[in-house]
Coordinates of C-alpha atoms in Angstrom, one line a residue:
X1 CA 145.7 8.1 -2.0
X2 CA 147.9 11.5 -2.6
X3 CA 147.5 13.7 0.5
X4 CA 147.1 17.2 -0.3
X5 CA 150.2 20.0 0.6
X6 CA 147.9 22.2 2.0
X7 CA 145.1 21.0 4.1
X8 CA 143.6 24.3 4.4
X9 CA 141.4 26.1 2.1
X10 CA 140.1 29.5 1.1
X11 CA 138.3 31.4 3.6
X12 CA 135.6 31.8 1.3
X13 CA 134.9 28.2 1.3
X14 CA 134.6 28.2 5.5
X15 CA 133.1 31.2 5.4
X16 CA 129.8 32.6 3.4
X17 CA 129.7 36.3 1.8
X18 CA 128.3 39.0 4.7
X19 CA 124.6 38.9 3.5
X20 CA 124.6 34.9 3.7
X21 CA 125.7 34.8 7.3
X22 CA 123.9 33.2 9.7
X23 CA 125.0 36.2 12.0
X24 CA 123.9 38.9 9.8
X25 CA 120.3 37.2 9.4
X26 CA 119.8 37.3 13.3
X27 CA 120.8 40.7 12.9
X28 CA 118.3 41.8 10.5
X29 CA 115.9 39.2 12.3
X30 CA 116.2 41.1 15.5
X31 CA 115.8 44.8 14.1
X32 CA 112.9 43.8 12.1
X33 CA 111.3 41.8 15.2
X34 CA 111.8 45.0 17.3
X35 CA 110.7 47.2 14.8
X36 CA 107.4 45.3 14.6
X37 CA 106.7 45.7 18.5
X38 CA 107.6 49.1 17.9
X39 CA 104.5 49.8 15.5
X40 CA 102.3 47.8 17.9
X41 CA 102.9 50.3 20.3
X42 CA 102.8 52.9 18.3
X43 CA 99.4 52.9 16.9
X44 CA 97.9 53.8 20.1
X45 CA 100.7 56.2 21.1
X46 CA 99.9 58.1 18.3
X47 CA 95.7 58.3 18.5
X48 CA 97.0 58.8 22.6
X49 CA 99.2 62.2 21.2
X50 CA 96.2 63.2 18.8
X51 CA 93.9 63.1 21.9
X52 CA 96.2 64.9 24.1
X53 CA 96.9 67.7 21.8
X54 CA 93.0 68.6 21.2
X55 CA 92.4 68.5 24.7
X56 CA 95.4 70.9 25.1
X57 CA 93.6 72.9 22.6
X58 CA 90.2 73.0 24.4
X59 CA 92.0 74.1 27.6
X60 CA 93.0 77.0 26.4
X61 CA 89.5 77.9 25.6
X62 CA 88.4 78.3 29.9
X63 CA 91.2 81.3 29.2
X64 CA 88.4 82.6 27.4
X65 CA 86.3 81.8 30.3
X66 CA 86.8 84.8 31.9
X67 CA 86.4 86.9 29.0
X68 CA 82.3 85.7 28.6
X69 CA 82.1 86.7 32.6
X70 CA 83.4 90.4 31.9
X71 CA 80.8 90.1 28.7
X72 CA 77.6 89.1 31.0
X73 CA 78.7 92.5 32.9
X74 CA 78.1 94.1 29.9
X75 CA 81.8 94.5 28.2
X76 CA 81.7 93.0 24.5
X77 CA 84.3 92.4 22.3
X78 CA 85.7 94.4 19.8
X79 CA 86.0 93.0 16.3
X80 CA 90.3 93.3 17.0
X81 CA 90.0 92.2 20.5
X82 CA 87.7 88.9 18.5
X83 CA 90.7 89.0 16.0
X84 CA 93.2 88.5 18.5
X85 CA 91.9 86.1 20.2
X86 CA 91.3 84.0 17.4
X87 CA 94.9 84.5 16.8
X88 CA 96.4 83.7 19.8
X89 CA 94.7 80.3 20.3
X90 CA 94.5 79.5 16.5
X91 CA 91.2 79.6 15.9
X92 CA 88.2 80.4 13.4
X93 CA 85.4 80.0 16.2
X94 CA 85.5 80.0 19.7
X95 CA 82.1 79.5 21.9
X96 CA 81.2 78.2 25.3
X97 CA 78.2 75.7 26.1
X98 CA 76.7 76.2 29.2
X99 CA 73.4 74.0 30.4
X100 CA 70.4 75.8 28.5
X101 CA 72.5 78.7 26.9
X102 CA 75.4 79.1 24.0
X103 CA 77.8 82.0 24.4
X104 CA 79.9 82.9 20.9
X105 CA 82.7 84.3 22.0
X106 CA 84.8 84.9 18.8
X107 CA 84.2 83.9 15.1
X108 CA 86.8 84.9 11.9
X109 CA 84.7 86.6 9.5
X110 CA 85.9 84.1 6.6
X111 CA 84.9 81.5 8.5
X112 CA 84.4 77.8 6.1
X113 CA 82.7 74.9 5.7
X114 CA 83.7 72.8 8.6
X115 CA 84.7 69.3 6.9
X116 CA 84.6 67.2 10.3
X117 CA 83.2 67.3 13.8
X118 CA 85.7 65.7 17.1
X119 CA 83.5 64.9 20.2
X120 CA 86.3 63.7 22.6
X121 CA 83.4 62.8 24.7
X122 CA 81.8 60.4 23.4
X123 CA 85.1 59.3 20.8
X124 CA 85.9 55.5 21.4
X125 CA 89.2 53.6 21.3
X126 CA 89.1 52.7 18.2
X127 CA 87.5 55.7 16.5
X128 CA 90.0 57.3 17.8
X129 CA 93.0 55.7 16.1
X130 CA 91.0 55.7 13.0
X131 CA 90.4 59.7 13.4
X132 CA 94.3 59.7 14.0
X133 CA 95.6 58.0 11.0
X134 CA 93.2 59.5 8.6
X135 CA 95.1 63.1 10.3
X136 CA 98.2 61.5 8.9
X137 CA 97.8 60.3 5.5
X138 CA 95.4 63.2 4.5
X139 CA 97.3 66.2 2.9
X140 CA 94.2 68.2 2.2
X141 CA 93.9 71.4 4.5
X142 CA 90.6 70.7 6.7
X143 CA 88.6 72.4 9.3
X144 CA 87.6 70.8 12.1
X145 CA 85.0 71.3 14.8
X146 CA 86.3 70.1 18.4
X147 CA 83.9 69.6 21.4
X148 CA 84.8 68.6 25.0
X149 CA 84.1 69.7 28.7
X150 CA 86.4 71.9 30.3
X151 CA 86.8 73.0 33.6
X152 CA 85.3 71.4 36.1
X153 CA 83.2 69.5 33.1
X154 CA 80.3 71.9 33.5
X155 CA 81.1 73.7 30.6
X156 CA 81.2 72.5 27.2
X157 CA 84.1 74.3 24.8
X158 CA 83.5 74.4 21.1
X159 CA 86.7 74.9 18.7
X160 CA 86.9 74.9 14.7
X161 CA 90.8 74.5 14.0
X162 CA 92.2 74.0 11.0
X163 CA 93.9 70.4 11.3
X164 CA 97.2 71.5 9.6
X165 CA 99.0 72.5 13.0
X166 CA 97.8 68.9 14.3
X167 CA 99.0 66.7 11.3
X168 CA 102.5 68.5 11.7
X169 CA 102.9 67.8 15.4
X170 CA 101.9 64.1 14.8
X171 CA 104.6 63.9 12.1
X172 CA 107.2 65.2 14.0
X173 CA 105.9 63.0 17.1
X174 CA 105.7 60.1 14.4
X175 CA 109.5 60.8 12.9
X176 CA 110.9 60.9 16.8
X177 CA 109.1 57.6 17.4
X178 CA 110.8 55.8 13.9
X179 CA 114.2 57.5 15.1
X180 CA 113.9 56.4 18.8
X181 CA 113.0 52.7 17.7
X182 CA 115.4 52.3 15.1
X183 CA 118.0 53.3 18.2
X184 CA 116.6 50.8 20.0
X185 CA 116.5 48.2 17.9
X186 CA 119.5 48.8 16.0
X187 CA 121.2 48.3 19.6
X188 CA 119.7 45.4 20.7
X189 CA 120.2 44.1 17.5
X190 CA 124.5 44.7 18.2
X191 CA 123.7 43.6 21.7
X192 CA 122.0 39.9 20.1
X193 CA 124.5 39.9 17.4
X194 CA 127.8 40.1 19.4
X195 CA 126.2 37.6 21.8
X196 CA 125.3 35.1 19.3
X197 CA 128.4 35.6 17.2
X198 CA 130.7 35.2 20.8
X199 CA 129.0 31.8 22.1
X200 CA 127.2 29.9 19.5
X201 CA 128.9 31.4 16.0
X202 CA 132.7 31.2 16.1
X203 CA 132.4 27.5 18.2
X204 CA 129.9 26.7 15.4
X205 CA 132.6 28.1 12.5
X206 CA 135.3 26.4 14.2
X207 CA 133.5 22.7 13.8
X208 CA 132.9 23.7 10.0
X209 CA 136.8 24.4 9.7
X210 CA 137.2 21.7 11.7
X211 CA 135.3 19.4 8.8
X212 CA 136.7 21.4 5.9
X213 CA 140.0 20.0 7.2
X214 CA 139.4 17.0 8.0
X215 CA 137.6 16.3 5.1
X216 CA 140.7 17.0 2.9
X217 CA 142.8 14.0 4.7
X218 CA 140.6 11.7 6.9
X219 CA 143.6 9.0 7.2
X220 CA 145.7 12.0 9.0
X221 CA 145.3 11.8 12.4
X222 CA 146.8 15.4 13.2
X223 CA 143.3 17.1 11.3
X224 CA 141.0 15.0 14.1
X225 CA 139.1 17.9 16.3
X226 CA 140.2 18.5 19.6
X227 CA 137.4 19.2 21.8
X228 CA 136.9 22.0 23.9
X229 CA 135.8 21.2 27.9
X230 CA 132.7 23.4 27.0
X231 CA 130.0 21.5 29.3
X232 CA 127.2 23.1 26.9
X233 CA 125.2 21.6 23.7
X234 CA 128.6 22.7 21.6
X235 CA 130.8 21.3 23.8
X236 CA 129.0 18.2 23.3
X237 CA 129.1 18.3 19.5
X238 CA 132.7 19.1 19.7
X239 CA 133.3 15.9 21.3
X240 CA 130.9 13.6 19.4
X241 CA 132.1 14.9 16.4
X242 CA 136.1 14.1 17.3
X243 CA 134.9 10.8 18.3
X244 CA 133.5 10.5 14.9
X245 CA 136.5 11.4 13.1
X246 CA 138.4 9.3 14.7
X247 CA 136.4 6.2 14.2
X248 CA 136.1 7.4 10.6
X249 CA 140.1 7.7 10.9
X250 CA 140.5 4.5 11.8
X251 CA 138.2 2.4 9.2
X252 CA 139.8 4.0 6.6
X253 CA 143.1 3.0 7.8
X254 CA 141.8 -0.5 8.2
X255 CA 139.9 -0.3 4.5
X256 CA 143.0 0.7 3.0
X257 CA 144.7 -2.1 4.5
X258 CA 142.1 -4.8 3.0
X259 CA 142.7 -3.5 -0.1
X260 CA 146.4 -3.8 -0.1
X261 CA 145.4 -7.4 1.5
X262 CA 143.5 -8.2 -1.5
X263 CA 146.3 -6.7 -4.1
X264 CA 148.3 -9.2 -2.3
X265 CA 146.0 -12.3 -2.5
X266 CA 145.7 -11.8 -5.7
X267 CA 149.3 -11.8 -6.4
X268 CA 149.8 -15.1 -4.3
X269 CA 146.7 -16.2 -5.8
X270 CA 148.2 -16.3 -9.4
X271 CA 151.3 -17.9 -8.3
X272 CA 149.1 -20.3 -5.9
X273 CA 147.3 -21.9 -9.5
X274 CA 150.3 -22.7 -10.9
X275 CA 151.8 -24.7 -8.1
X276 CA 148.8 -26.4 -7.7
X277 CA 147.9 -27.2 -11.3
X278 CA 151.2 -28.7 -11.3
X279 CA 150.3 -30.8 -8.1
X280 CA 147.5 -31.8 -9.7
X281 CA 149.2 -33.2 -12.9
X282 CA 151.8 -35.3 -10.8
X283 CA 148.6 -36.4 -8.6
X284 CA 146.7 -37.9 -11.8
X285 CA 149.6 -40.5 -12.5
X286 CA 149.1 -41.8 -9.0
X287 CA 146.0 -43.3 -10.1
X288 CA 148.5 -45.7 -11.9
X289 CA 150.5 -46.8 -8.7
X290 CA 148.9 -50.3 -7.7
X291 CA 149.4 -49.6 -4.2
X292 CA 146.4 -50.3 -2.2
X293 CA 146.5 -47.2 0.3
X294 CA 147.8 -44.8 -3.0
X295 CA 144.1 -46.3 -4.5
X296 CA 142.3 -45.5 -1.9
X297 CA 143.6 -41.8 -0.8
X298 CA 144.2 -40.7 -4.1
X299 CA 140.7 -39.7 -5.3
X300 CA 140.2 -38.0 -2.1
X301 CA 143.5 -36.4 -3.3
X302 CA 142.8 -35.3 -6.8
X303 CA 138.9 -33.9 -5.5
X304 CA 140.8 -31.7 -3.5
X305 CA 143.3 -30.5 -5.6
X306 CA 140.0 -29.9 -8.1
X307 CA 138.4 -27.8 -5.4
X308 CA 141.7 -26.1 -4.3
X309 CA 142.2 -25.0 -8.2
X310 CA 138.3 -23.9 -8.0
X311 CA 138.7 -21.7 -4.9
X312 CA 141.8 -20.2 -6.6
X313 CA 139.6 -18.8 -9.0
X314 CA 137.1 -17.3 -6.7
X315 CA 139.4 -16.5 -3.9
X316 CA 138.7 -12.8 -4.0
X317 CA 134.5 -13.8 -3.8
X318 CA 134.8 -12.5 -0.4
X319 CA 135.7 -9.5 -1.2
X320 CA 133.0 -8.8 -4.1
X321 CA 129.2 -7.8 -2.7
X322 CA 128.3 -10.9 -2.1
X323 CA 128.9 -14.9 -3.3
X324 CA 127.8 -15.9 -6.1
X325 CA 123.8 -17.6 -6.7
X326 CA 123.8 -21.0 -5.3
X327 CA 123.6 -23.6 -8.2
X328 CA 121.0 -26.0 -5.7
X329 CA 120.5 -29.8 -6.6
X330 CA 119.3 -32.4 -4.8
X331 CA 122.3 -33.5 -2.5
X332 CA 122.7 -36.4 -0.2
X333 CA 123.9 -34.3 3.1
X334 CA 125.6 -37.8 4.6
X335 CA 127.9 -37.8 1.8
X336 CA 128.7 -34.6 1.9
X337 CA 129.8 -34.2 5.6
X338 CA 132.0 -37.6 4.7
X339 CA 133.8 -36.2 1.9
X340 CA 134.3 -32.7 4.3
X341 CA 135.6 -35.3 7.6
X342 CA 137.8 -36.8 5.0
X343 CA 139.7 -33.8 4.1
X344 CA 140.6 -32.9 8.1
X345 CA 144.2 -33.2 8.6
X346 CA 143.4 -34.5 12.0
X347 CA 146.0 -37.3 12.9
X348 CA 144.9 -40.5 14.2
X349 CA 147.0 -40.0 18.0
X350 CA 145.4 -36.6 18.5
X351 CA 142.5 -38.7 19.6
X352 CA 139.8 -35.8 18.0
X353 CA 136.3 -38.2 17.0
X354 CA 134.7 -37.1 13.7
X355 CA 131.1 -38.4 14.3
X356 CA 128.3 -38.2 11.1
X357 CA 125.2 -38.2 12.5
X358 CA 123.5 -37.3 9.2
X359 CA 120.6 -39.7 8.6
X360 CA 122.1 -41.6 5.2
X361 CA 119.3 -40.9 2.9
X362 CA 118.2 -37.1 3.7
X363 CA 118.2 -35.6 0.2
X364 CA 118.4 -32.0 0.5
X365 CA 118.1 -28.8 -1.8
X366 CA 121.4 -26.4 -1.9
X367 CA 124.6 -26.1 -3.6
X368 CA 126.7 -28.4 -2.6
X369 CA 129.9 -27.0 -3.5
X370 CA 129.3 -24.2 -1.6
X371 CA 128.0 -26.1 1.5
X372 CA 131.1 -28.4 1.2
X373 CA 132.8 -24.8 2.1
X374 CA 130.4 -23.5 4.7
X375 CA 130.4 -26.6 6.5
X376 CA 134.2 -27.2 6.7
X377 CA 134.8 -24.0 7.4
X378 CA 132.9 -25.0 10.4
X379 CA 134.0 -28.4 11.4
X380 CA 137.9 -27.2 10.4
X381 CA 137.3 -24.2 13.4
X382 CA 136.0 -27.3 15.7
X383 CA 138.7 -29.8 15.0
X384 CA 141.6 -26.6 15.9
X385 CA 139.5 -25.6 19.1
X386 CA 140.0 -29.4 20.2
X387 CA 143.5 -29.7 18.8
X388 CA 145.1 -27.0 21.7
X389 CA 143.8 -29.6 24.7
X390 CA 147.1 -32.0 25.4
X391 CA 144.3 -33.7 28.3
X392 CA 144.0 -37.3 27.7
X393 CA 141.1 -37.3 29.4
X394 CA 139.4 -35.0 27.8
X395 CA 136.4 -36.2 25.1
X396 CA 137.3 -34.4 21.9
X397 CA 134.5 -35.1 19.2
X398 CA 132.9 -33.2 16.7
X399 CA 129.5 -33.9 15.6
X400 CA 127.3 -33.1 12.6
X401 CA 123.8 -34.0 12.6
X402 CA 120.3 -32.7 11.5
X403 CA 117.4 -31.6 13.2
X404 CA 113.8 -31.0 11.7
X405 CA 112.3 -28.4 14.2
X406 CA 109.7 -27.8 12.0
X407 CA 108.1 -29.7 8.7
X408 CA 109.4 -27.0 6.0
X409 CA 113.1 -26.3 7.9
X410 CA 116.3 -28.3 8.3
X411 CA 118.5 -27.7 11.2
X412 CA 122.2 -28.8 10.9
X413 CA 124.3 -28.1 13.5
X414 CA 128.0 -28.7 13.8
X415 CA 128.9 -29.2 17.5
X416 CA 132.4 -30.1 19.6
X417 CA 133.2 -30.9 23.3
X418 CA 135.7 -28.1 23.3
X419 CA 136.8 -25.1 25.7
X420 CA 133.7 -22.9 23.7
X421 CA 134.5 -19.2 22.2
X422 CA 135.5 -16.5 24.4
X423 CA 133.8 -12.9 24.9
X424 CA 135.7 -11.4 22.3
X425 CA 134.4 -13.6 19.7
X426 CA 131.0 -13.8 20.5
X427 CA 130.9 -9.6 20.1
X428 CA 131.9 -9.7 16.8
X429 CA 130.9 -12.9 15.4
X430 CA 130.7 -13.6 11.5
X431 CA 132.5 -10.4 11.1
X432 CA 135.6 -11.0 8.9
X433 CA 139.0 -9.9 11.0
X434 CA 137.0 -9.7 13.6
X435 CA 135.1 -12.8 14.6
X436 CA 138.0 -15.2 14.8
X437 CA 137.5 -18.1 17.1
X438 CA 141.3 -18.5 17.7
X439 CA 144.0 -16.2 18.4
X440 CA 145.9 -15.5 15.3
X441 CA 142.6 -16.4 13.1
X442 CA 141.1 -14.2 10.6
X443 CA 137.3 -14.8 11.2
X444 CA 136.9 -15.4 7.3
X445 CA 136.0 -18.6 7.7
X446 CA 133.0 -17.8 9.9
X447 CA 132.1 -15.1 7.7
X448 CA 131.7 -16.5 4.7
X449 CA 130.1 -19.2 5.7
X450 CA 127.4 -16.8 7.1
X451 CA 127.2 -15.6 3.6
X452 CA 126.5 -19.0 1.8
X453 CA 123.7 -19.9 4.7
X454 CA 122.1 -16.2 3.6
X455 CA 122.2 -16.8 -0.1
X456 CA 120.8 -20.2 0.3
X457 CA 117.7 -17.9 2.4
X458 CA 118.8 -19.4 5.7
X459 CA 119.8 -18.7 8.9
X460 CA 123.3 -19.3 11.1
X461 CA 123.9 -18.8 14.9
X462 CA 125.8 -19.4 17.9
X463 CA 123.8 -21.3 20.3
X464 CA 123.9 -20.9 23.8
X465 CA 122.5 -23.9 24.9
X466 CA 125.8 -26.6 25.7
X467 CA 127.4 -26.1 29.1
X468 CA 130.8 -26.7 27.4
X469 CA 132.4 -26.5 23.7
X470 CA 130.4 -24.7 20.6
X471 CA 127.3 -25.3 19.0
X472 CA 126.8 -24.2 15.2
X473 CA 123.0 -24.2 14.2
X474 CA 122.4 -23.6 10.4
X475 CA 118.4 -23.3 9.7
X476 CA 117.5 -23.8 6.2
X477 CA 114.2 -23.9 4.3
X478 CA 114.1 -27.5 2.8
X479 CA 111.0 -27.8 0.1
X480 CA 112.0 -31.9 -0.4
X481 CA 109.9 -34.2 0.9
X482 CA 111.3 -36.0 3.7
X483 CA 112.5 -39.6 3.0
X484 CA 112.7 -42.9 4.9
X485 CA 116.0 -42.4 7.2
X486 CA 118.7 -44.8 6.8
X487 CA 120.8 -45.8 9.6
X488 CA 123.3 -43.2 10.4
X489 CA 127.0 -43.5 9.5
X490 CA 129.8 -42.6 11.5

C-alpha cells in the first residue's frame, strides 16, 4: 500500500461549517429553551401588570374622596373644576359607590359608549390573562368601565378610561420583558456554550482528528491516539479507542504479511510441481525394478507423489473462503487410516506404535481425499509430540479408533500417550499461526483440518478427558447403516 505524504487533511473535513456544529446547536438549544421559560412566566406577569395598573388607577379615585365630603357640605363642582379632574386622573367618569347611595362626581360631556366593563372583584385568574392579552393584540381605541373597592373596601370606585394608556404601558412592560430575557438567555447560552465547547467539544474534536489520521495510514504506528489521563467518560474513550487502533495496527501488519506469505507460496508452489512431476516420472519406472521391497513401497510411493502433485494445485485452498464441497462416497475408514499410518516417516527405533483401531468393515460417507488430509494432519501432529521424548520408558502410541455415541453420529478420535498441548495452544486452537501444537509450527495443520470436519457438517475438539497426551474427537453425522464389524487391524 502507498502511504500518503501528508497524513493530515483539510480542516473542513474535521471540522463542519458554523451552522452544522454541534456547539452552535446547544447554543441555539439553550436560548430557545430559556426563551420558552421566559414566556411561561410571562403570561401571568403580564395579566399581574394589567391588574396592578387599574388598581393604581382606582386609587387615585379616594383622592376624589374628599372632594364628595366637601360636596355633602354643600360645595359642588364647577363644570372646569369636573374638567380638571377628569384631566388629571384621565378620565371620562368618575363616581363613588357607597352602601345604598351613588355619588357622580365628574362625567366629560362627550362621554361614549362604554365597549367593556372590569370588575377586579370578582375577575378570576384566568379571566384575567385573557382580559390582558385581548389589551394587547387589540388596536382599536376602547372605553372601559373599571370597578373595585378602595379605601378601606367600604367604598366602591367606578372609572371609564380609555384603554389606550394601558395597552401602551403593557407594550413597553412587554418589550423590557423580551429585552431582559434575550440578556438572560443569550448569556447563559455563552455560559453553556463555552462550557460544553471547553470539556466535552475540543476532547470530542480531538478523537475525530485523531480518526481522520489514523484512518489515512492504519499500518503507521506514529498516527495511534495517545490517551489523555482524563478519569471521565472521554478519558475512557480516549483510551479504548488507542487500544483499538492499535489492535487494528497490528492485524493489518500481520494481514499484509499473509499476503506476501501467500505471493510466496505461490511462487515455491510453481517451482514445487515441477520437481515433483519429475519425481514422479522417475518413480513410475520403479514399478519395473523386480526387487521385492522396491514392489512393495513403491505404490505407496507413487500414491503419494499423486496426492503431493494434487495438493500442489490447491495449496493456496486455505487461503480462499473456505475448501472446496466434499465429493462424499462410501469409504472404508480402516483402509484409509492404513494408507495415512503408511505415509508417517516414523522410523522403526524411535519406538512410536501406530495402532488402527478402526473396526475393518465400517463404511462411511465423506470425501476421502479430504479426510486422508484432516486425519494426517492429525496423527502427523501426534507422531512429532511423541518424537521430542528420548525416554525409553515411556509408551509412545498413537491410536485411531471410532466411537458410535449415538445411532446417527460417528466419533473418530485420534489419541497419543504424549506430554499433551500446552496453555498457549489450547487458547487459540484451530486458529492458523496461532494454534500450533509445537514450537516453531504454524497451526495450519489443525486449522484446516477444522475446516474439512465443518464442510462435511461435523464437529472437532480437544477433549479434556485423558490425564496425559491429546485426545482429537471428530463427530460426524453418518446416514449408512451400520455393518457387521470385522476384527480390527493394527
Amino acid at each position: 500500500m502507498t502511504k500518503p505524504t501528508d497524513h493530515a487533511k483539510p480542516r473542513s473535513a474535521t471540522r463542519p461549517p458554523f451552522a452544522r456544529r454541534l456547539s452552535s446547536r446547544l447554543f441555539v438549544m439553550t436560548v430557545l429553551a430559556i426563551m420558552g421559560a421566559e414566556i411561561l412566566i410571562f403570561v401571568p406577569s403580564i395579566a399581574h401588570f394589567r391588574v396592578d395598573w387599574l388598581q393604581s388607577k382606582l386609587e387615585t379615585v379616594s383622592v376624589a374622596t374628599l372632594v364628595s365630603s366637601f360636596a355633602e357640605g354643600g360645595l359642588l363642582l364647577s363644570p372646569d373644576q369636573e374638567s380638571e379632574l377628569l384631566h388629571a386622573l384621565d378620565a371620562h367618569l368618575i363616581a363613588i359607590r357607597k352602601p345604598g347611595s351613588t355619588q357622580l362626581l365628574a362625567r366629560a360631556p362627550d362621554l361614549g359608549t362604554v365597549d367593556d366593563q372590569v370588575d377586579l372583584a370578582t375577575e378570576g385568574r384566568l379571566s384575567a390573562v385573557v382580559e390582558a392579552f385581548e389589551t394587547l393584540f387589540t388596536t382599536r381605541p376602547r372605553l372601559i368601565r373599571l370597578v373595585g373597592a378602595i379605601g378601606d373596601g367600604t367604598i366602591t370606585g367606578e372609572v371609564v378610561i380609555d384603554e389606550r394608556p394601558l395597552r401602551r404601558a403593557m407594550l413597553i412592560y412587554s418589550r423590557n420583558i423580551l429585552l431582559l430575557s434575550l440578556g438572560i438567555a443569550s448569556f447563559t447560552g455563552l455560559l453553556v456554550f463555552g462550557a460544553i465547547n471547553h470539556f466535552l467539544l475540543r476532547p470530542i474534536r480531538a478523537l475525530t482528528r485523531a480518526l481522520v489520521r489514523f484512518g489515512t495510514d492504519p499500518e503507521d504506528p506514529r498516527l495511534i491516539l495517545k490517551a489523555s489521563e482524563r478519569r471521565d467518560e472521554l478519558g475512557i474513550a480516549e483510551r479504548e479507542l488507542a487500544g483499538m487502533q492499535s489492535v487494528l495496527a497490528d492485524t493489518l501488519r500481520k494481514q499484509r504479511h499473509l499476503a506476501d506469505l501467500g505471493l510466496a507460496v505461490s511462487k515455491i508452489n510453481h517451482d514445487l510441481r515441477n520437481i515433483l512431476a519429475s519425481a514422479q516420472l522417475i518413480s513410475d519406472r520403479l514399478v519395473d525394478v523386480p526387487d521385492a521391497q522396491v514392489q512393495r513401497f513403491a505404490p505407496v510411493l507413487i500414491r503419494s507423489l499423486d496426492r503431493a502433485l494434487h495438493y500442489t494445485q490447491s495449496v493456496l485452498a486455505y487461503g480462499r473462503a473456505s475448501e472446496s464441497r466434499p465429493a462424499r462416497r462410501r469409504v472404508r475408514l480402516h483402509h484409509v487410516v492404513e494408507e495415512i499410518f503408511q505415509t508417517q516417516l516414523v522410523p522403526p527405533e524411535g519406538g512410536i506404535e501406530l495402532r488402527n483401531a478402526v473396526p475393518a468393515g465400517l463404511e462411511v460417507d465423506l470425501d476421502p481425499e479430504q479426510f486422508f488430509r484432516a486425519l494426517s494432519n492429525l496423527v502427523r501432529n501426534a507422531v512429532q509430540a511423541l518424537e521430542g521424548d528420548d525416554d525409553k520408558a515411556m509408551v509412545r502410541r498413537v491410536t485411531v479408533r471410532t466411537e458410535e455415541p449415538e445411532s446417527e453420529t460417528l466419533r473418530i478420535v485420534v489419541e497419543d500417550t504424549g506430554p499433551g498441548l500446552g496453555p498457549a495452544a489450547r487458547d487459540h486452537l484451530f486458529q492458523a499461526f496461532r494454534g500450533s501444537t509445537r514450537a516453531g509450527g504454524t497451526g495450519l495443520g489443525l486449522a484446516i483440518a477444522a475446516e474439512i470436519v465443518r464442510a462435511h457438517g461435523g464437529e472437532i475438539r480437544l477433549s479434556a478427558a485423558p490425564a496425559s497426551g491429546a485426545r482429537f474427537e471428530i463427530d460426524l453425522p453418518n446416514a449408512l447403516p451400520a455393518p457387521a464389524h470385522a476384527p480390527a487391524g493394527t
